[in-house]
Every structure is written in C-alpha cells, then in structure tokens.
Short mmCIF file of C-alpha atoms and ligand atoms in Angstrom, two decimals:
data_model
loop_
_atom_site.label_atom_id
_atom_site.label_comp_id
_atom_site.label_asym_id
_atom_site.label_seq_id
_atom_site.Cartn_x
_atom_site.Cartn_y
_atom_site.Cartn_z
CA UNK A 1 -54.73 27.51 142.76
CA UNK A 2 -55.20 23.99 142.41
CA UNK A 3 -54.66 21.90 139.33
CA UNK A 4 -55.74 18.29 139.42
CA UNK A 5 -54.74 15.75 136.69
CA UNK A 6 -53.29 12.32 136.86
CA UNK A 7 -49.55 13.20 136.21
CA UNK A 8 -49.64 16.54 137.99
CA UNK A 9 -48.27 16.80 141.55
CA UNK A 10 -48.18 19.97 143.88
CA UNK A 11 -45.22 21.25 145.92
CA UNK A 12 -42.69 18.59 145.09
CA UNK A 13 -39.42 19.25 146.51
CA UNK A 14 -36.83 19.85 143.76
CA UNK A 15 -34.07 18.73 146.00
CA UNK A 16 -35.48 15.15 145.28
CA UNK A 17 -34.68 15.80 141.50
CA UNK A 18 -31.43 17.45 141.47
CA UNK A 19 -27.93 15.85 141.61
CA UNK A 20 -26.87 18.71 144.17
CA UNK A 21 -29.87 17.62 146.38
CA UNK A 22 -30.75 21.41 146.50
CA UNK A 23 -34.10 23.17 145.60
CA UNK A 24 -37.31 23.92 147.12
CA UNK A 25 -40.68 22.90 145.91
CA UNK A 26 -42.15 23.28 142.49
CA UNK A 27 -45.65 24.74 142.48
CA UNK A 28 -46.62 22.17 140.13
CA UNK A 29 -44.70 19.10 138.86
CA UNK A 30 -45.68 17.14 135.82
CA UNK A 31 -44.48 13.81 134.82
CA UNK A 32 -46.17 13.21 131.43
CA UNK A 33 -45.62 9.63 130.13
CA UNK A 34 -46.45 10.35 126.44
CA UNK A 35 -46.05 13.15 123.83
CA UNK A 36 -50.06 13.42 123.90
CA UNK A 37 -49.94 14.00 127.58
CA UNK A 38 -47.26 16.29 127.47
CA UNK A 39 -48.76 18.59 124.73
CA UNK A 40 -52.09 18.62 126.74
CA UNK A 41 -50.11 19.63 129.92
CA UNK A 42 -48.16 22.41 128.12
CA UNK A 43 -51.46 23.78 126.44
CA UNK A 44 -53.07 23.92 129.97
CA UNK A 45 -50.24 25.67 131.51
CA UNK A 46 -50.29 28.25 128.83
CA UNK A 47 -54.05 28.95 129.32
CA UNK A 48 -53.28 29.31 133.05
CA UNK A 49 -50.45 31.54 132.24
CA UNK A 50 -47.88 29.63 134.20
CA UNK A 51 -44.31 29.79 133.31
CA UNK A 52 -42.87 26.33 132.34
CA UNK A 53 -39.47 24.80 133.32
CA UNK A 54 -37.79 21.58 132.74
CA UNK A 55 -35.86 19.30 134.78
CA UNK A 56 -34.45 16.19 133.49
CA UNK A 57 -31.85 14.18 135.51
CA UNK A 58 -31.22 17.30 137.39
CA UNK A 59 -27.48 17.20 136.75
CA UNK A 60 -25.77 20.52 136.10
CA UNK A 61 -28.92 22.24 137.70
CA UNK A 62 -29.32 24.65 140.48
CA UNK A 63 -33.08 25.11 141.74
CA UNK A 64 -33.75 28.10 143.86
CA UNK A 65 -34.30 27.41 147.62
CA UNK A 66 -37.74 29.21 147.71
CA UNK A 67 -38.84 26.73 144.96
CA UNK A 68 -40.05 27.50 141.50
CA UNK A 69 -43.38 29.13 140.40
CA UNK A 70 -45.59 27.66 137.80
CA UNK A 71 -45.06 24.11 136.12
CA UNK A 72 -41.84 22.04 136.24
CA UNK A 73 -42.06 19.37 133.59
CA UNK A 74 -40.07 15.92 134.35
CA UNK A 75 -40.43 13.48 131.17
CA UNK A 76 -41.53 10.25 132.42
CA UNK A 77 -42.06 6.64 131.00
CA UNK A 78 -42.61 6.71 127.43
CA UNK A 79 -39.47 9.14 126.82
CA UNK A 80 -36.96 6.38 127.88
CA UNK A 81 -37.28 4.06 124.63
CA UNK A 82 -33.92 3.24 122.89
CA UNK A 83 -33.85 1.13 119.57
CA UNK A 84 -30.96 0.52 117.01
CA UNK A 85 -32.84 1.04 113.78
CA UNK A 86 -29.45 0.36 111.54
CA UNK A 87 -29.34 -2.72 109.29
CA UNK A 88 -26.95 -5.47 110.63
CA UNK A 89 -24.62 -4.68 107.25
CA UNK A 90 -24.45 -1.01 108.06
CA UNK A 91 -21.10 0.36 109.40
CA UNK A 92 -22.85 2.68 111.93
CA UNK A 93 -25.54 2.12 114.48
CA UNK A 94 -28.46 4.49 114.14
CA UNK A 95 -29.93 4.56 117.54
CA UNK A 96 -33.35 6.33 118.33
CA UNK A 97 -33.92 7.49 121.95
CA UNK A 98 -36.30 9.29 124.07
CA UNK A 99 -34.98 12.26 125.67
CA UNK A 100 -35.32 11.00 129.32
CA UNK A 101 -33.17 7.85 128.59
CA UNK A 102 -30.43 7.85 131.34
CA UNK A 103 -26.89 8.40 129.43
CA UNK A 104 -25.66 5.52 131.58
CA UNK A 105 -28.27 3.30 130.05
CA UNK A 106 -26.85 4.19 126.64
CA UNK A 107 -23.32 3.61 127.77
CA UNK A 108 -24.38 0.08 128.96
CA UNK A 109 -26.02 -0.55 125.63
CA UNK A 110 -22.79 0.52 123.91
CA UNK A 111 -20.79 -1.90 125.86
CA UNK A 112 -23.38 -4.68 124.87
CA UNK A 113 -23.83 -3.89 121.26
CA UNK A 114 -20.41 -2.13 120.50
CA UNK A 115 -21.31 1.18 119.82
CA UNK A 116 -17.95 3.05 119.41
CA UNK A 117 -16.77 6.22 120.71
CA UNK A 118 -19.87 6.36 123.30
CA UNK A 119 -17.32 5.87 125.98
CA UNK A 120 -16.76 9.61 126.29
CA UNK A 121 -20.16 9.55 128.17
CA UNK A 122 -19.15 6.86 130.61
CA UNK A 123 -19.95 8.09 134.11
CA UNK A 124 -21.96 11.08 132.89
CA UNK A 125 -24.80 11.26 135.04
CA UNK A 126 -28.26 12.55 133.98
CA UNK A 127 -30.42 12.00 130.83
CA UNK A 128 -29.78 12.39 127.29
CA UNK A 129 -32.03 15.62 126.60
CA UNK A 130 -30.07 17.46 129.24
CA UNK A 131 -26.71 16.33 127.78
CA UNK A 132 -27.85 17.48 124.45
CA UNK A 133 -29.01 21.03 125.75
CA UNK A 134 -25.40 21.65 126.90
CA UNK A 135 -23.61 19.54 124.31
CA UNK A 136 -22.00 17.49 127.36
CA UNK A 137 -18.69 15.79 126.49
CA UNK A 138 -19.36 17.03 122.73
CA UNK A 139 -22.28 14.50 122.42
CA UNK A 140 -23.31 16.82 119.41
CA UNK A 141 -20.87 15.01 117.17
CA UNK A 142 -23.08 11.83 117.25
CA UNK A 143 -26.47 13.76 116.95
CA UNK A 144 -28.18 13.28 113.64
CA UNK A 145 -31.49 14.88 114.73
CA UNK A 146 -33.62 16.00 117.85
CA UNK A 147 -37.35 16.50 118.26
CA UNK A 148 -38.27 19.59 120.50
CA UNK A 149 -41.97 20.41 121.53
CA UNK A 150 -42.33 24.27 121.75
CA UNK A 151 -44.22 25.46 124.93
CA UNK A 152 -47.40 26.03 122.91
CA UNK A 153 -47.20 22.09 122.03
CA UNK A 154 -46.05 22.23 118.25
CA UNK A 155 -43.20 19.55 117.34
CA UNK A 156 -40.29 20.39 115.33
CA UNK A 157 -37.21 18.35 114.28
CA UNK A 158 -33.82 19.94 113.98
CA UNK A 159 -30.85 18.33 112.28
CA UNK A 160 -27.31 18.48 113.66
CA UNK A 161 -26.34 21.70 111.24
CA UNK A 162 -29.15 23.60 112.82
CA UNK A 163 -28.25 23.11 116.35
CA UNK A 164 -24.67 24.58 115.75
CA UNK A 165 -23.08 22.48 118.56
CA UNK A 166 -19.74 24.03 120.07
CA UNK A 167 -18.25 23.80 123.44
CA UNK A 168 -21.08 23.38 126.03
CA UNK A 169 -23.58 24.94 123.61
CA UNK A 170 -26.28 23.79 121.36
CA UNK A 171 -28.77 26.43 119.36
CA UNK A 172 -32.10 24.88 120.58
CA UNK A 173 -35.39 26.60 120.01
CA UNK A 174 -37.30 27.01 123.44
CA UNK A 175 -39.07 24.29 124.41
CA UNK A 176 -38.54 20.43 125.40
CA UNK A 177 -36.49 17.83 123.68
CA UNK A 178 -38.59 14.66 123.40
CA UNK A 179 -36.48 12.40 121.10
CA UNK A 180 -32.97 12.33 119.83
CA UNK A 181 -31.27 10.14 116.94
CA UNK A 182 -27.72 9.25 117.36
CA UNK A 183 -25.18 7.50 115.04
CA UNK A 184 -22.20 5.50 116.32
CA UNK A 185 -19.38 3.64 114.43
CA UNK A 186 -19.94 -0.06 115.10
CA UNK A 187 -16.99 -1.69 116.87
CA UNK A 188 -16.45 -5.15 118.78
CA UNK A 189 -18.18 -5.06 122.09
CA UNK A 190 -15.00 -6.09 123.86
CA UNK A 191 -13.29 -3.09 122.62
CA UNK A 192 -16.28 -0.78 123.57
CA UNK A 193 -16.02 -2.47 127.16
CA UNK A 194 -12.45 -1.66 127.44
CA UNK A 195 -12.84 1.96 126.59
CA UNK A 196 -15.74 2.65 129.00
CA UNK A 197 -13.74 0.81 131.67
CA UNK A 198 -10.71 3.21 131.14
CA UNK A 199 -12.91 6.42 131.06
CA UNK A 200 -14.67 5.33 134.15
CA UNK A 201 -11.48 4.60 135.90
CA UNK A 202 -10.06 8.12 135.05
CA UNK A 203 -13.32 9.86 136.15
CA UNK A 204 -13.47 7.92 139.42
CA UNK A 205 -9.98 8.72 140.25
CA UNK A 206 -9.79 12.40 139.25
CA UNK A 207 -13.39 13.79 139.66
CA UNK A 208 -15.75 14.02 142.48
CA UNK A 209 -17.98 11.02 142.66
CA UNK A 210 -18.80 10.73 146.17
CA UNK A 211 -20.86 13.78 147.30
CA UNK A 212 -23.73 15.54 145.63
CA UNK A 213 -22.46 17.95 143.04
CA UNK A 214 -23.81 19.27 139.74
CA UNK A 215 -20.60 18.13 137.82
CA UNK A 216 -18.29 20.90 136.61
CA UNK A 217 -19.25 24.29 138.03
CA UNK A 218 -17.39 26.48 135.48
CA UNK A 219 -16.74 26.17 131.75
CA UNK A 220 -13.19 25.76 130.73
CA UNK A 221 -11.88 28.88 129.49
CA UNK A 222 -10.07 28.52 126.06
CA UNK A 223 -6.95 26.48 126.29
CA UNK A 224 -7.04 26.13 130.11
CA UNK A 225 -8.97 23.83 132.64
CA UNK A 226 -11.09 25.83 135.10
CA UNK A 227 -10.21 23.24 137.79
CA UNK A 228 -6.45 23.82 137.33
CA UNK A 229 -7.10 27.81 137.77
CA UNK A 230 -9.19 27.48 140.88
CA UNK A 231 -6.84 25.05 142.30
CA UNK A 232 -3.78 27.20 141.67
CA UNK A 233 -5.86 30.02 143.48
CA UNK A 234 -5.80 27.83 146.57
CA UNK A 235 -9.44 27.38 146.57
CA UNK A 236 -9.68 23.47 147.29
CA UNK A 237 -11.70 23.15 150.45
CA UNK A 238 -13.10 26.72 150.38
CA UNK A 239 -16.42 26.70 152.02
CA UNK A 240 -19.78 28.82 152.38
CA UNK A 241 -22.40 27.12 154.53
CA UNK A 242 -22.51 23.48 153.37
CA UNK A 243 -21.24 24.16 149.94
CA UNK A 244 -17.58 23.34 149.52
CA UNK A 245 -14.92 23.49 146.67
CA UNK A 246 -13.94 19.82 146.18
CA UNK A 247 -10.82 18.67 147.72
CA UNK A 248 -10.28 16.32 144.85
CA UNK A 249 -11.24 18.40 141.63
CA UNK A 250 -11.33 22.14 142.24
CA UNK A 251 -14.10 22.53 139.46
CA UNK A 252 -16.64 20.58 141.36
CA UNK A 253 -18.63 22.37 144.18
CA UNK A 254 -20.10 19.72 146.72
CA UNK A 255 -23.11 19.78 148.94
CA UNK A 256 -21.79 18.68 152.19
CA UNK A 257 -25.20 17.87 153.55
CA UNK A 258 -27.53 20.98 154.04
CA UNK A 259 -26.08 23.31 151.42
CA UNK A 260 -28.59 25.79 149.84
CA UNK A 261 -28.77 27.36 146.50
CA UNK A 262 -27.59 30.54 148.00
CA UNK A 263 -24.59 28.99 149.61
CA UNK A 264 -23.57 27.48 146.17
CA UNK A 265 -24.06 30.95 144.27
CA UNK A 266 -22.24 32.73 146.92
CA UNK A 267 -19.17 30.34 146.63
CA UNK A 268 -19.40 30.42 142.94
CA UNK A 269 -19.17 34.20 143.16
CA UNK A 270 -16.29 33.98 145.52
CA UNK A 271 -14.53 31.61 143.33
CA UNK A 272 -14.81 34.02 140.39
CA UNK A 273 -13.56 36.85 142.25
CA UNK A 274 -10.58 35.09 143.32
CA UNK A 275 -9.74 33.51 140.18
CA UNK A 276 -10.25 36.82 138.31
CA UNK A 277 -8.16 38.45 140.97
CA UNK A 278 -5.20 36.05 140.46
CA UNK A 279 -5.37 35.68 136.55
CA UNK A 280 -7.73 38.21 135.09
CA UNK A 281 -9.82 35.28 133.60
CA UNK A 282 -13.69 35.60 134.63
CA UNK A 283 -14.92 31.95 135.00
CA UNK A 284 -18.17 31.35 133.40
CA UNK A 285 -20.66 29.33 135.20
CA UNK A 286 -21.53 25.80 133.47
CA UNK A 287 -24.29 24.96 136.15
CA UNK A 288 -27.59 26.45 135.14
CA UNK A 289 -30.24 27.97 137.54
CA UNK A 290 -33.81 26.80 136.42
CA UNK A 291 -37.22 28.39 136.80
CA UNK A 292 -38.72 31.53 138.09
CA UNK A 293 -38.21 31.95 141.82
CA UNK A 294 -41.46 31.31 143.77
CA UNK A 295 -42.18 34.21 146.07
CA UNK A 296 -45.38 33.63 147.79
N1 EPU B 301 -6.52 19.96 137.45
C1 EPU B 301 -5.97 20.55 138.63
N2 EPU B 301 -6.58 20.66 139.74
C2 EPU B 301 -7.86 20.29 139.89
C3 EPU B 301 -8.59 19.53 138.81
C4 EPU B 301 -7.93 19.58 137.61
O1 EPU B 301 -4.83 20.92 138.57
O2 EPU B 301 -8.40 20.31 141.08
C5 EPU B 301 -5.98 19.74 136.26
C6 EPU B 301 -5.78 18.48 135.92
O3 EPU B 301 -4.46 17.88 136.67
C7 EPU B 301 -5.66 18.24 134.51
C8 EPU B 301 -6.46 19.52 133.89
O4 EPU B 301 -6.74 20.17 135.24
O5 EPU B 301 -4.27 18.50 134.10
C9 EPU B 301 -7.74 19.05 133.39
O6 EPU B 301 -8.60 18.12 134.41
P1 EPU B 301 -9.48 17.17 133.89
O7 EPU B 301 -8.79 16.21 133.23
O8 EPU B 301 -10.14 16.50 135.20
O9 EPU B 301 -10.55 17.62 132.89
P2 EPU B 301 -11.38 19.11 133.00
O10 EPU B 301 -10.72 19.94 131.83
O11 EPU B 301 -11.27 19.66 134.50
C10 EPU B 301 -13.28 18.42 131.43
C11 EPU B 301 -14.70 18.70 131.60
C12 EPU B 301 -15.34 17.50 132.34
C13 EPU B 301 -15.05 16.13 131.59
C14 EPU B 301 -13.50 15.98 131.78
C15 EPU B 301 -12.91 14.64 130.89
C16 EPU B 301 -15.26 20.94 131.36
C17 EPU B 301 -15.49 22.29 132.33
N3 EPU B 301 -15.06 19.90 132.15
O12 EPU B 301 -12.78 18.48 132.77
O13 EPU B 301 -16.74 17.63 132.38
O14 EPU B 301 -15.41 15.03 132.34
O15 EPU B 301 -12.97 16.99 130.85
O16 EPU B 301 -13.27 14.60 129.73
O17 EPU B 301 -15.31 21.02 130.39
C18 EPU B 301 -18.74 18.49 133.35
O18 EPU B 301 -18.90 19.08 132.43
O19 EPU B 301 -19.55 18.43 134.30
C19 EPU B 301 -17.53 17.63 133.47
C20 EPU B 301 -17.08 17.09 134.76
#
C-alpha cells in the first residue's frame, strides 16, 4: 500500500527516533505540524484500517526489530510552542506548552525566567507529552490540564484530577497529547539556576548518560530502588548481545552498539528472574514497547 501526503514518509527506521537507537521501520511515519493536519492524518488512518502508534522523544521506548505496522505519529513543528500566560504580579507562572516541547527546553526557560521546582526535570530527555504519559519525575503535580486528540480526531481537555497521577502513571484516554498547561511558583532565576545545576550534577555522576539507553528500565518497587536490587543481585555488566546492564547505575540497560529489541527484552527477563530469585520481588518494566509488530 502507498499513502502519499506531504508529511507522510514510508519505512522510516525507528532506531533514529528512540533514545535506545533500536527499532525497525515504521510502515508509515507522519510528522504533522498542526492540529488540523494531525486530525486529517488520523481520520485517513482510520479509513484505511491502520493501527496508530505514537513516538515522541523516543525515551523510555522500545520499538520492535521488525518494525511497526501501520502509522507512527511524531508531532512536528507547531507542537513545540511555549508561553507564560500569567500576569507579572501573579505568584505562579502559568505556562502553555505544545506536547512536543523538549523537557530540556522547558528547564532552560525555567532557569531564565525563574520557574521554581522545575529542576526535577533537569537532565530528563524527551518531550513533554511523553513525560506526562508516564508521570516522569512526578511532573503531574505541575499539570493544570492536558488536551488529547482521540484516534478518531476528537479533542478533549482533561484536568489534573481526571488524570489521577501516581507513581509513573497517568489516566489518559487513548489518543495523542497535543497541549499541556503547567503551573510553577515564580522564584529568583539565580535560585532556579542553582537548583538545576545541582540536579544535573547528581544525574551526571550517578546515572548512565554516555551510552544510548531508555532511562530507568524498571519501576522502583514500593520503598526500594530497583537499581539497588539489581546491583545487589550482582547484575552490573550482565550482557545479552549488545544490551548490557550499566556498570554505573544498575537500573539502566545500555546499547553497546548493535543491540536489538530482542536483546533488551531477553536481558530484562534475565534481570527479573535473578532479582525475583534473590528477593521474591518481581520488577515491573518502566520501558514501554510501542506498536504492533510488523510481520510482512
Ligand atoms: N543504587 C545502587 N546501585 C545502583 C544504582 C542505585 O545501589 O546501581 C542505589 C543508590 O545508591 C541509591 C538508590 O539506589 O541509594 C537510589 O538510586 P538513585 O538516587 O539513582 O535513584 P533511583 O531510585 O534509582 C529514581 C528514578 C529516576 C530518577 C532518580 C532521581 C525510578 C525507577 N527511577 O531513580 O528516574 O532520575 O530517582 O530522581 O523511579 C527514569 O525514570 O528513567 C529515571 C532515571
């Protein structure tokens, strides 16, 4: 099947769109640059009976080696806007953002304008929409509302209560987040800069930042760090193919070069078995598989 449209490409390697640098081709890959274009594409995909997947910054994401059947949507220009709509005398900044805004762009603006508490996002790769879907770094506590377009093209705005944020969880209707409104206390820019510097220093010294990875591979079980459990099970450096448990932080799986999705999944199962054997705790993956495997 072919589908010709300005923002659609065929057989786009997902390895170029995931922080793991892993993943076969997307059958169709769309980069809509406006809400209208996004709705048109979704409606067309529906008529064609194509499954729809979304890839944002591609962090926390595993894409299958054989690729993904159907349409993969990657929000483009037009979804990266950011604007503080608060009045100068208000104590908090009310910031309207497109879902494809890089979280690090937000952190940069926080340092310039003095948006407080945002330092928790310093060093977090990826885009705002992805951070919201998994409540990364508890970002939900800043969220006022989020707009989501359903796969049949209808827009809906949810408030924070409706999203019921908890650890690495947000109750979002199926669809694609397009816009998010966040609120932060206003503080002195110098104070924001200092906090951001400290968080970056902590991350750069304790986490895996040199090799491709998807961030933390497993959620922390209640009251204990997954990294500590994996470390104590002696798994640092464990390797299947080119996927390896990071020597620096045991909850990161890194791609040494040619790792496949299967290598990563096999290593994650190995880690789960070993940690469960040692502690009785079954680690729950934080990394998410996207798409329907494309079998040609
Ligand atoms: N630890 C070890 N060995 C290791 C790694 C960690 O013993 O190999 C120990 C540390 O010494 C520390 C404890 O485990 O005492 C916790 O480690 P860390 O401070 O690195 O935090 P974490 O619980 O592993 C969580 C999030 C990170 C987030 C950091 C900082 C999860 C699964 N991970 O990590 O999020 O950046 O706190 O806020 O919730 C992510 O989600 O991708 C992620 C990296």
